[in-house]
XYZ file of C-alpha atoms in Angstrom:
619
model
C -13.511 7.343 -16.836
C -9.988 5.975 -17.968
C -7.375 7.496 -15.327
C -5.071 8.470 -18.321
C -8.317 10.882 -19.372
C -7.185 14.251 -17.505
C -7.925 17.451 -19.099
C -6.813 19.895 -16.018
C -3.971 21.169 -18.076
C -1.326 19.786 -15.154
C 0.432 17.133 -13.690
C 2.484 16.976 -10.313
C 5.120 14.426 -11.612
C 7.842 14.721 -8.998
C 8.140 15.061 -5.498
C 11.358 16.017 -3.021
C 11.449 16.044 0.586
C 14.177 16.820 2.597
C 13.952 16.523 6.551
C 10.142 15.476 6.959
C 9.964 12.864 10.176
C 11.916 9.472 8.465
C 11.652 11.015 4.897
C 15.443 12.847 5.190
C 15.927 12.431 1.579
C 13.443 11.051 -0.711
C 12.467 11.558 -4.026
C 8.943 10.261 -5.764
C 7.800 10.293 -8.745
C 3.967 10.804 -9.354
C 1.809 8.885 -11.901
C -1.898 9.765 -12.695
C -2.569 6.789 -10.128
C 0.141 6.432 -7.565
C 0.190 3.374 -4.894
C 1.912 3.671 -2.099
C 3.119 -0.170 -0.335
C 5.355 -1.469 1.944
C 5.140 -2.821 5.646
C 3.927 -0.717 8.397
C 6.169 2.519 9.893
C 8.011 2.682 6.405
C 6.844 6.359 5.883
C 3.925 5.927 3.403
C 1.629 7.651 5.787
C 4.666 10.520 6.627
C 4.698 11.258 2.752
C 1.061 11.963 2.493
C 1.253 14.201 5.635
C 4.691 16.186 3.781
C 2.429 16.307 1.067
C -0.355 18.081 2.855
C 1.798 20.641 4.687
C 2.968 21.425 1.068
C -0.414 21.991 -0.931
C -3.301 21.222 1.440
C -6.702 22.010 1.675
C -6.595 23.532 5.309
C -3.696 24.493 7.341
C -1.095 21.796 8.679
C 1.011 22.884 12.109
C 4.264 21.769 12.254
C 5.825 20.698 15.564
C 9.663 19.452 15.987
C 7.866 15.830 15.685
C 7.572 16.423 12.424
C 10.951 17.354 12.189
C 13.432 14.197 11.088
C 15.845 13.100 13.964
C 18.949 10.999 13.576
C 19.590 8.080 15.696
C 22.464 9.415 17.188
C 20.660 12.872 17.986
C 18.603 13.648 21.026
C 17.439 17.071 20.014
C 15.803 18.278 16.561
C 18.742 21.064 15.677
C 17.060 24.824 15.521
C 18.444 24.950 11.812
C 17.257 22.130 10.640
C 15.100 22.661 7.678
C 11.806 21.038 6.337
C 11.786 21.478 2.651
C 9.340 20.113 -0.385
C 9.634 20.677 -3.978
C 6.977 19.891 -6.383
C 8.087 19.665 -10.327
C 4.533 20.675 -12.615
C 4.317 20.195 -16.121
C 1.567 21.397 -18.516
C -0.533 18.660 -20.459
C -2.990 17.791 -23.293
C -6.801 16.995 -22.811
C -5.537 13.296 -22.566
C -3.481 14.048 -19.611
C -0.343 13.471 -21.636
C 2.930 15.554 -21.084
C 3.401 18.674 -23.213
C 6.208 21.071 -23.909
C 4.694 24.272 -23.217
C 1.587 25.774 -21.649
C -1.216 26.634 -23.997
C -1.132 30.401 -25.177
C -3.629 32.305 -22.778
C -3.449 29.020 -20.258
C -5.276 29.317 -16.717
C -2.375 28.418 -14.879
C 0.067 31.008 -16.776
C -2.062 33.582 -15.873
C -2.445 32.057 -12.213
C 1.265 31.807 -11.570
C 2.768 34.357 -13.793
C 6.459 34.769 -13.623
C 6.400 31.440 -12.002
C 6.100 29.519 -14.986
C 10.003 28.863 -15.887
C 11.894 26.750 -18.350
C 14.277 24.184 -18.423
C 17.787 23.546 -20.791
C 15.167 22.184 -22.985
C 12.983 24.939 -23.337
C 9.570 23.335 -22.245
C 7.847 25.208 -19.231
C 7.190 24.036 -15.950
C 6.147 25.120 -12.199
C 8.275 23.994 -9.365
C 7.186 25.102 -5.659
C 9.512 24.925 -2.863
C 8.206 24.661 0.607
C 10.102 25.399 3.545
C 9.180 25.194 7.316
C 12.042 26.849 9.399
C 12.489 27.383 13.297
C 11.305 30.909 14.461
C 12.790 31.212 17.498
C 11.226 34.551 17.824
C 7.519 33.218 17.498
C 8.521 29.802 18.675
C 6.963 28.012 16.035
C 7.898 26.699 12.303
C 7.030 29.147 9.984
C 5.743 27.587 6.710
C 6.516 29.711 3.001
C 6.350 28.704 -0.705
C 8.156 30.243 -3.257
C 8.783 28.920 -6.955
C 11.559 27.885 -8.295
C 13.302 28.855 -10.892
C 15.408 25.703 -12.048
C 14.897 22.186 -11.344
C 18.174 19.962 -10.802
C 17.753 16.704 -12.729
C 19.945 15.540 -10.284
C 18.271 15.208 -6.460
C 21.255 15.301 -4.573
C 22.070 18.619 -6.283
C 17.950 19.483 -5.459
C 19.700 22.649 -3.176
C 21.278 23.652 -5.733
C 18.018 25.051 -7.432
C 17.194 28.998 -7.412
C 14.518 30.582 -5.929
C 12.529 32.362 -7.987
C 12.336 35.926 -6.842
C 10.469 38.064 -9.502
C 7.730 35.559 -8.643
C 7.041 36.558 -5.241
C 5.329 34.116 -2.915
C 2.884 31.327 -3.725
C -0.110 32.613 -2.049
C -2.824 30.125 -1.008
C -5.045 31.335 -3.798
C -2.174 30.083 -6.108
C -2.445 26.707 -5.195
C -5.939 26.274 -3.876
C -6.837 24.628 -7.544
C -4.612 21.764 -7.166
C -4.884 21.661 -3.281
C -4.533 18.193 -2.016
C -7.459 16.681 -0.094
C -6.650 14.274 2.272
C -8.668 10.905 3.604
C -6.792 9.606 6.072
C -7.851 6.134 7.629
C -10.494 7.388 10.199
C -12.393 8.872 7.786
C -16.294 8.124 8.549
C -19.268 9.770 6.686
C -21.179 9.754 9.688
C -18.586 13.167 10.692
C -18.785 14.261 6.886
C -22.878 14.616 7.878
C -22.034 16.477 11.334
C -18.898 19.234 10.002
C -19.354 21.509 8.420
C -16.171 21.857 6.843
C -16.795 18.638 5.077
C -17.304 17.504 1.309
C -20.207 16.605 1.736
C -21.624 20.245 3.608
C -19.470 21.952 0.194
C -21.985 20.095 -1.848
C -25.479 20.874 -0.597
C -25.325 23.314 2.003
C -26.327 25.469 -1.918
C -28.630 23.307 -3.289
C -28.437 25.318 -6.565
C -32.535 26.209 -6.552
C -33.774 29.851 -7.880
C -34.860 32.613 -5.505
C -38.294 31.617 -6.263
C -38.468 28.099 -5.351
C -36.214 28.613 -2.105
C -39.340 30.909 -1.275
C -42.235 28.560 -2.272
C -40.168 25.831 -0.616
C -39.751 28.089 2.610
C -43.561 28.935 2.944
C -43.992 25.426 2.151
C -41.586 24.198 5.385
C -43.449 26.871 7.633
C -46.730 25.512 7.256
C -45.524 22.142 7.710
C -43.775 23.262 10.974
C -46.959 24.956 12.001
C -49.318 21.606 11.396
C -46.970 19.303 13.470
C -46.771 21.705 16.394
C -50.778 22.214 16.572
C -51.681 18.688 16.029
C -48.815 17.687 19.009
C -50.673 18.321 22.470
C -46.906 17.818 23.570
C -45.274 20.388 21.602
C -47.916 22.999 22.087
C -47.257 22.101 25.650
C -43.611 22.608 25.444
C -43.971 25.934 23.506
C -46.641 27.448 26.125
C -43.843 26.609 29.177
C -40.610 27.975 26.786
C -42.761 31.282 26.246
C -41.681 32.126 29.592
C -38.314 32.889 28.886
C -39.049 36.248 28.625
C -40.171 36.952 31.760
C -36.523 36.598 33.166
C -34.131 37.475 30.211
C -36.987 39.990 28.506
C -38.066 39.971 24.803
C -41.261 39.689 23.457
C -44.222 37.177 24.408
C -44.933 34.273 22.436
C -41.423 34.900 20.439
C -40.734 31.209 20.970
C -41.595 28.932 18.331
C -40.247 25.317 17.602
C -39.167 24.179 14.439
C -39.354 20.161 14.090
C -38.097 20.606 10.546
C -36.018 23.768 9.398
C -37.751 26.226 8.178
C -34.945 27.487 5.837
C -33.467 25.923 2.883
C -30.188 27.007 4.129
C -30.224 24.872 7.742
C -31.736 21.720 6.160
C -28.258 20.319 5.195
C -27.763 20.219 9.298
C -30.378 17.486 9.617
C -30.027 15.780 6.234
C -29.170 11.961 6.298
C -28.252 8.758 3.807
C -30.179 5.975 3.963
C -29.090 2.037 2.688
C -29.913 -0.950 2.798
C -27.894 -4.113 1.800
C -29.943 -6.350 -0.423
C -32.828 -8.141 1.533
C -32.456 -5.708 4.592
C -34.486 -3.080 6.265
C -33.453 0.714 5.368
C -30.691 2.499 7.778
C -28.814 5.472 7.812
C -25.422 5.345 6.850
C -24.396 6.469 10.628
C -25.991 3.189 11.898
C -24.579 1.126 9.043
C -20.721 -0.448 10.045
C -17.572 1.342 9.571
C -16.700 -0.297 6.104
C -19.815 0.662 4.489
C -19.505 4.337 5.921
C -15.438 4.640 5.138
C -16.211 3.467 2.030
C -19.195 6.012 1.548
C -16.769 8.862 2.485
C -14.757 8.197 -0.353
C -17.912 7.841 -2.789
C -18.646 11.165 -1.348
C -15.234 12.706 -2.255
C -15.993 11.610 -5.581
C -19.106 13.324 -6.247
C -17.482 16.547 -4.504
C -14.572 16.260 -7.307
C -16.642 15.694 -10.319
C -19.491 18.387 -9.134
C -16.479 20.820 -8.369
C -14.672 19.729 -12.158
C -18.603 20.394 -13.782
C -19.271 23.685 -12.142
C -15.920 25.305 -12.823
C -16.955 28.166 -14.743
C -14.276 28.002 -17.205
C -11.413 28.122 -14.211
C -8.862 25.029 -13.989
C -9.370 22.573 -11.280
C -6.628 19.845 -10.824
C -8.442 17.537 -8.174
C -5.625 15.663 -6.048
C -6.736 12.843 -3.338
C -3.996 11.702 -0.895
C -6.121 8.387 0.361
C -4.949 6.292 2.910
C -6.012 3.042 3.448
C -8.970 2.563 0.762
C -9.341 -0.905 2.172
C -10.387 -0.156 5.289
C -12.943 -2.125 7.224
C -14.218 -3.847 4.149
C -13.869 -7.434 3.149
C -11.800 -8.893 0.331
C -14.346 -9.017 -2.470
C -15.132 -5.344 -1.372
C -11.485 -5.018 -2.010
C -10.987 -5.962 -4.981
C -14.314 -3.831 -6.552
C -13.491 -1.085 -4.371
C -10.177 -0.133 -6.917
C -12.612 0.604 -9.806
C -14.039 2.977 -8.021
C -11.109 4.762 -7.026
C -9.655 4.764 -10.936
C -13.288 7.067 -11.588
C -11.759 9.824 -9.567
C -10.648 12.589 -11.454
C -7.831 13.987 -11.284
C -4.224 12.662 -9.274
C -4.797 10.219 -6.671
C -2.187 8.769 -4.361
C -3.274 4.934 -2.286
C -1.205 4.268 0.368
C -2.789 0.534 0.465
C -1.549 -2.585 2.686
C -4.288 -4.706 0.967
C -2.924 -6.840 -2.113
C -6.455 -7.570 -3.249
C -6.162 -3.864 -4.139
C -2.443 -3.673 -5.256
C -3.257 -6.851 -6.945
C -5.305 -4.284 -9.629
C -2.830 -1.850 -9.914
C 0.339 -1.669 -12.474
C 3.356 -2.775 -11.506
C 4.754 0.617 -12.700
C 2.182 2.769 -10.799
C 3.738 1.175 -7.311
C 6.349 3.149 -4.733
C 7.563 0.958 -2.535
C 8.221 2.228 1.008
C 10.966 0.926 3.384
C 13.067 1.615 6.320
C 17.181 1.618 6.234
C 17.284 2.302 10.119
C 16.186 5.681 10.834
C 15.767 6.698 6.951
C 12.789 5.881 4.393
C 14.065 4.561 1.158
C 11.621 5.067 -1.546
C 11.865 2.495 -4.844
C 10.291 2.509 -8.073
C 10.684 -0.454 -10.812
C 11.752 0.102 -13.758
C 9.841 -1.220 -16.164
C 10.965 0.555 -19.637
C 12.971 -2.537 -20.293
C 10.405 -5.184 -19.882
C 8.386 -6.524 -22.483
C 4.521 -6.607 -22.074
C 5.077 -9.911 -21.673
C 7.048 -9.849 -18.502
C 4.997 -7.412 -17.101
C 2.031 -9.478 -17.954
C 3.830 -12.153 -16.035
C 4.309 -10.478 -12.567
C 1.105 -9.005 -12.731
C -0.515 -12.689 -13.491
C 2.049 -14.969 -11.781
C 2.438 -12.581 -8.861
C 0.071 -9.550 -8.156
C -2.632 -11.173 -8.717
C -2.146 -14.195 -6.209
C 0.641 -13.439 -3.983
C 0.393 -9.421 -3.683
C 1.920 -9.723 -0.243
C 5.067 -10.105 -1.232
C 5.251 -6.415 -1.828
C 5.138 -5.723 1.903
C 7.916 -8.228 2.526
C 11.253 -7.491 4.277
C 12.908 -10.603 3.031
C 11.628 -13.163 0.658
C 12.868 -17.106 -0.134
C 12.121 -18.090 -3.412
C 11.992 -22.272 -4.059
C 10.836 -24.269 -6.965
C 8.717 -27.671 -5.323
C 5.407 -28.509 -3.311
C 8.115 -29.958 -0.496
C 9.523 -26.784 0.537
C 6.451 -25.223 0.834
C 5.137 -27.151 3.303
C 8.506 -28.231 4.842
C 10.486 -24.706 4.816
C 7.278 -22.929 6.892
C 7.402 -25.475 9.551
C 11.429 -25.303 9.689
C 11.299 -21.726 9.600
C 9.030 -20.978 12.493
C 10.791 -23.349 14.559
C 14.469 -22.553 14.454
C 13.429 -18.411 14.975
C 10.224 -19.258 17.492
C 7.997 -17.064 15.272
C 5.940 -17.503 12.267
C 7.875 -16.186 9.444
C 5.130 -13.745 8.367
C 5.550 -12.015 12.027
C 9.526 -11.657 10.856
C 8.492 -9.959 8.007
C 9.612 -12.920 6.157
C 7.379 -14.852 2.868
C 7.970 -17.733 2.215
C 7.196 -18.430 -1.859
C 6.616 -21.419 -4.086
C 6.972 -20.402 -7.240
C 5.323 -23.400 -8.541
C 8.662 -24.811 -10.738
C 12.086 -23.641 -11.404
C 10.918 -22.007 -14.647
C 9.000 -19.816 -13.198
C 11.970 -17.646 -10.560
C 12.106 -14.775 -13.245
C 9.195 -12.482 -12.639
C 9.931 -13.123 -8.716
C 12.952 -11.835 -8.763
C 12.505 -8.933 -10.974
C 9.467 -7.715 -8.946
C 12.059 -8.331 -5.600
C 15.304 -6.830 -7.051
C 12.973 -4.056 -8.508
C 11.998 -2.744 -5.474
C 14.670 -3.619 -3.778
C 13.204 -6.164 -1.084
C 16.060 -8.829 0.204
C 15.678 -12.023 -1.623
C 17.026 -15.600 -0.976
C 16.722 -18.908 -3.198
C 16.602 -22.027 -1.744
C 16.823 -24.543 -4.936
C 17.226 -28.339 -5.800
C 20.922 -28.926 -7.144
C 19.435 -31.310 -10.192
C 20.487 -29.892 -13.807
C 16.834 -28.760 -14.994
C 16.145 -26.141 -12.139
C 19.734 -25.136 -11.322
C 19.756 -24.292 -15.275
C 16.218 -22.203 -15.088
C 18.124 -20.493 -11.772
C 21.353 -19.562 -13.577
C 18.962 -18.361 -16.411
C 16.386 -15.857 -14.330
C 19.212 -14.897 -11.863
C 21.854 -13.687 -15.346
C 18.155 -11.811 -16.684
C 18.287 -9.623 -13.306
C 22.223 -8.656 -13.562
C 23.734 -11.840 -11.202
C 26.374 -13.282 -13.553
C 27.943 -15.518 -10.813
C 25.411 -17.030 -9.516
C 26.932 -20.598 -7.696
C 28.868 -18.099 -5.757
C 26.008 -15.324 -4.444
C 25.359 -15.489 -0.992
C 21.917 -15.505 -1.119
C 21.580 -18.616 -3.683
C 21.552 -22.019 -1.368
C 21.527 -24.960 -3.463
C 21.423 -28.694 -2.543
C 24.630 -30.179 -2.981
C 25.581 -33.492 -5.405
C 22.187 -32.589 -7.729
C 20.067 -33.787 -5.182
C 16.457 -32.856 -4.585
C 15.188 -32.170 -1.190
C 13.795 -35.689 -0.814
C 17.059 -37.331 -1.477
C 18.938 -34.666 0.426
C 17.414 -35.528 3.543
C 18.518 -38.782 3.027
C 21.837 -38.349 2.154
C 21.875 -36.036 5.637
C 20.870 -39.060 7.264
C 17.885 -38.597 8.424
C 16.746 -42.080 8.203
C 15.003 -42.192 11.581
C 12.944 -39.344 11.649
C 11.496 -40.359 7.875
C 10.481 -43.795 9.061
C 9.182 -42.399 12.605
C 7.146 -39.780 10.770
C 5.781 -42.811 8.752
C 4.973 -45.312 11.151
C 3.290 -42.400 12.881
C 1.425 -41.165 9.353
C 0.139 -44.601 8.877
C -0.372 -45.556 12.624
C 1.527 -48.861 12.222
C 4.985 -50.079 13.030
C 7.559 -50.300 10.605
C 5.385 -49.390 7.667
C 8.202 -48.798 5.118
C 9.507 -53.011 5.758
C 5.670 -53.906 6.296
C 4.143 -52.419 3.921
C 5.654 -50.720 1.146
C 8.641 -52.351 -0.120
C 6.512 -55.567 0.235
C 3.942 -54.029 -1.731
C 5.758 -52.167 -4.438
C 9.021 -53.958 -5.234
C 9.430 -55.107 -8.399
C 6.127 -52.726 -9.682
C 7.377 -51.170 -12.786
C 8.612 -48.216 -12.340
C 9.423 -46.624 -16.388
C 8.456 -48.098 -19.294
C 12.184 -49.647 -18.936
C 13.060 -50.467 -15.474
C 11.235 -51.872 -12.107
C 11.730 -50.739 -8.730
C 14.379 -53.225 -6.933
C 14.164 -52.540 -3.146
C 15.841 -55.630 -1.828
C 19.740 -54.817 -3.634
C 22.229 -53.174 -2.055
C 20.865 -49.139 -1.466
C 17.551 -50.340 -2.178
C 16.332 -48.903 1.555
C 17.211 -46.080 0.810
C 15.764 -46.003 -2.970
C 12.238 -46.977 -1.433
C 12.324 -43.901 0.997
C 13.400 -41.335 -1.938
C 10.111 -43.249 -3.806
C 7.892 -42.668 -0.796
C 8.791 -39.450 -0.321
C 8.330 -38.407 -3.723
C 5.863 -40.258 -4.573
C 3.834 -38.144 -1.951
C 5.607 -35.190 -1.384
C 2.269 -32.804 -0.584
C 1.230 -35.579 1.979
C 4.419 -36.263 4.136
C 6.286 -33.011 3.634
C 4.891 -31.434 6.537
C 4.821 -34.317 9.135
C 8.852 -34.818 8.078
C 9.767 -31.632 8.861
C 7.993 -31.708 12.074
C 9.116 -34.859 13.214
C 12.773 -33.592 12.116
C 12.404 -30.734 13.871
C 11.864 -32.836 16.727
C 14.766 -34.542 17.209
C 16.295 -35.061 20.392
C 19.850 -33.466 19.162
C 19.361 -30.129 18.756
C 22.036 -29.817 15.980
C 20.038 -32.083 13.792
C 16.993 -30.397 13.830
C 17.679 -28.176 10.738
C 19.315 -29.868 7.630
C 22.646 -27.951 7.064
C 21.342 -25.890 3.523
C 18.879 -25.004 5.697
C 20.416 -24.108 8.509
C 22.755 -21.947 6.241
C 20.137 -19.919 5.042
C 18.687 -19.183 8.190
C 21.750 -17.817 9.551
C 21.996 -15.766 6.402
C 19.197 -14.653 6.792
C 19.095 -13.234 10.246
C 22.651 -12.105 9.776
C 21.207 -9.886 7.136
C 18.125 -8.681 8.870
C 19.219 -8.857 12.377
C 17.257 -11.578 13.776
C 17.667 -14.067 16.903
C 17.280 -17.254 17.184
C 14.505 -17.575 19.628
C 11.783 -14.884 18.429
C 13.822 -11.816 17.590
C 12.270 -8.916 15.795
C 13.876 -7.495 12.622
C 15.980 -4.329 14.011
């Protein structure tokens, strides 16, 4: 099933909540297929919670937890407000966006009065949500209402009017489009044990005639009454349990055990799922790890949503799945085969992923990134309507594909050769003490200066700090200026967060013009386990080798030590990149550990995220 094929006759497209634990004042936008990213504690998890407490399948108590609180505030205020608005428009059998609700539609005669229009004249539904103090109960008292305007404008969002004549939105109004929830402990072996459960909605009525529930009865009784007379134990057992009445009365010989149920009704209680992996003895799915039995929670949601959609009698059913953490438990390859699955859902579904194998499958467009700006979520969404399926193709080949985890980034330095990205990681973890992915930090090659573009509009898109770290030779300082003017930075030489290597050098020939001599020929005596290997060995060897079709390396000239070493270095970059930025790093004098570029974009770097030298976290 395509996930633009949606025939409910609704879509939830936009989503406002005011006040909601860090969500003070975010908006979202809702696709068929929403994904929900960014790093841990941003607020993706809080959002699918406000989301609950709005439409919900079951009832969600709000506490003053749930309640945002400022930095600065000890105490959630009494008046202090939770409100969400949902904006619903009518669509086609495709799942496309229509102007007005189809004469006699289901959800017209559901809502009534509540079905408004805007300036334009095309209808919608808008429900407003509020959970308010009552200091009389002493407990948040949670209402719905519709409205009857929408404000284009969310920071005018209070401006909207309720809408009286409606009255209030009952849960019968929005039980068709209530919002199930699968939150990351889900585990099929509890769907098989509650009753409340998707899977107990689906065959506790197994959908058989009066008539066969009766043959199948009579049929479970004698079975019941075989096992227990062919058990010497159980007839036992049942002989000793017939004396129950003698203390608490009733009738002799009123006991009877069941091994099997005898009803139809009780035989979901014992029912089980067996599976084996290929090769394997049979198990049930309780006994099977938690990957395989998350994942078969989901797969059971499924068949509860397309059973539900099939048996609707006519009504309107607008499945919606909040699911968080689809990934869970399950290897990468499971990952990746896992999204497929979830695109055969019907109906709106919202991922609140930290996998990239699985945002790696998903449009760039369909993403909402999640971050924090000290106590506040910021939610960002890329635009994409002026991008060329082209460029889109590109970040979704060059980028989502390989290096999804750049979307849960909290800073990201961009650089063009194999050099820096086995130098810069090294440098990196040893001038903060940390690993730059514990910073939040990634670190990317974007395998040649031509290729910055789709970096930095994925980066700038959703807003995620980035910093460019780039050779100063004409070919990739041109590609820079290029990609950096495409996103909106006209002035590039002079943007803070562009460090690039003075006098056109590359970062081979930088090093050496920072005079770091030393450590380049004690990493290569140490490489080569031999003593002066660049005067042994390679300048013997290799002066006066051609070097173009027009010239020949001359070593022995005046700055010929120093041409050798830019050679060597180049020459093989991959190989010594790493051991020269450890042995750098090693210095003696602590001020020349870190070449000065670099050391400039560290301190930018943890100016603008708050870091310490030494191990500090990102405040």
């Amino acid at each position: 099933m395509s996930i633009e094929s949606q025939d409910s006759g609704i879509q939830i497209i936009e989503v406002r909540i005011r006040n909601f634990r860090s969500l003070k004042e975010v908006n979202v936008s809702l696709d068929w297929l929403t994904v929900l990213i960014g790093e841990n504690n941003s607020g993706k998890t809080s959002f699918l919670d406000a989301l609950f407490a709005a439409i919900g399948a079951g009832k969600r108590v709000i506490s003053t937890e749930d309640v945002f609180l400022g930095p600065s505030e000890s105490k959630v205020p009494e008046n202090r407000e939770i409100t969400i608005d949902l904006l619903i428009r009518p669509t086609d059998d495709d799942g496309n966006i229509i102007e007005t609700f189809p004469e006699g539609s289901y959800w017209v005669a559901l809502w009534g009065n509540g079905v408004s229009q805007d300036d334009n004249d095309n209808d919608f539904a808008a429900i407003r949500t509020r959970m308010k103090w009552d200091s009389t109960r002493g407990e948040y008292i949670t209402k719905r209402k519709f409205l009857v305007d929408w404000q284009d404008d969310p920071n005018n969002w209070h401006l909207a009017k309720i809408n009286e004549t409606a009255g209030l939105v009952t849960a019968a109004k929005i039980e068709p489009l209530a919002l199930y929830l699968l939150d990351a402990k889900r585990d099929i072996k509890e769907e098989l044990q509650s009753r409340s459960s998707f899977w107990h909605k689906l065959v506790s009525d197994p959908g058989l005639t009066d008539a066969q529930i009766e043959a199948l009865e009579k049929a479970l009784t004698k079975l019941n009454d075989e096992i227990i007379s062919g058990s010497d134990v159980l007839v036992h057992v049942q002989e000793h349990l017939n004396d129950l009445y003698k203390t608490i009365g009733g009738d002799k010989d009123s006991v009877s055990i069941t091994p099997i149920p005898r009803y139809l009704r009780d035989l979901s209680k014992g029912m089980d799922v067996n599976f084996a992996t290929k090769g394997a003895q049979t198990f049930p799915l309780a006994r099977h790890g938690m990957g395989t039995r998350s994942l078969a929670a989901v797969l059971t949601f499924r068949a509860y949503t397309t059973w539900r959609q099939k048996n609707a009698k006519g009504d309107k059913v607008h499945p919606m799945l909040a699911l968080e953490e689809p990934e869970a438990h399950l290897h990468p390859q499971a990952q990746r085969a896992l999204f497929k699955q979830l695109e055969e859902i019907p109906g709106q579904r919202i991922i609140s992923t930290h996998s990239p194998y699985i945002a790696g499958q998903a449009k760039v467009a369909q993403f909402r990134h999640f971050r924090k700006d000290g106590a506040n979520t910021v939610v960002t969404r890329m635009d994409t309507t002026l991008l060329t399926d082209e460029d889109i193709r590109k970040i979704n080949r060059r980028i989502l594909n390989t290096r999804g985890d750049i979307l849960y980034a909290r800073a990201i330095v961009l650089f063009e050769g194999e050099t820096e990205e086995q130098a810069l990681p090294i440098f990196a973890e040893q001038y903060w003490e940390r690993q730059p992915p514990a910073l939040g930090i990634t670190l990317v090659g974007v395998g040649g200066s031509g290729n910055y573009l789709p970096f930095l509009r994925l980066s700038s898109g959703f807003e995620i700090p980035w910093y460019i770290f780039s050779d100063g030779e004409p070919g990739p300082l041109k590609h820079v200026k290029n990609a950096l003017e495409q996103i909106g930075v006209e002035d590039y030489p002079k943007h803070p967060n562009v460090f690039v290597l003075p006098n056109g050098h590359n970062f081979e020939s930088y090093l050496i013009s920072e005079k770091y001599e030393d450590a380049i020929l004690t990493m290569l005596d140490s490489y080569h386990s031999t003593k002066n290997y660049l005067d042994n060995n390679y300048i013997p060897k290799m002066h006066g080798q051609k070097k173009t079709e027009t010239t020949k390396r001359d070593y022995k000239s005046p700055g010929g030590h120093q041409r050798a070493l830019v050679d060597i270095l180049t020459e093989k970059k991959t190989q010594y990149a790493g051991p020269l930025a450890l042995s750098i790093t090693s210095l003696d004098d602590e001020a020349r550990r870190f070449p000065d570029k670099l050391r400039q974009l560290f301190e930018k770097i943890s100016a603008d995220r708050g870091l310490e030298r030494g191990g500090g976290d990102i405040v």
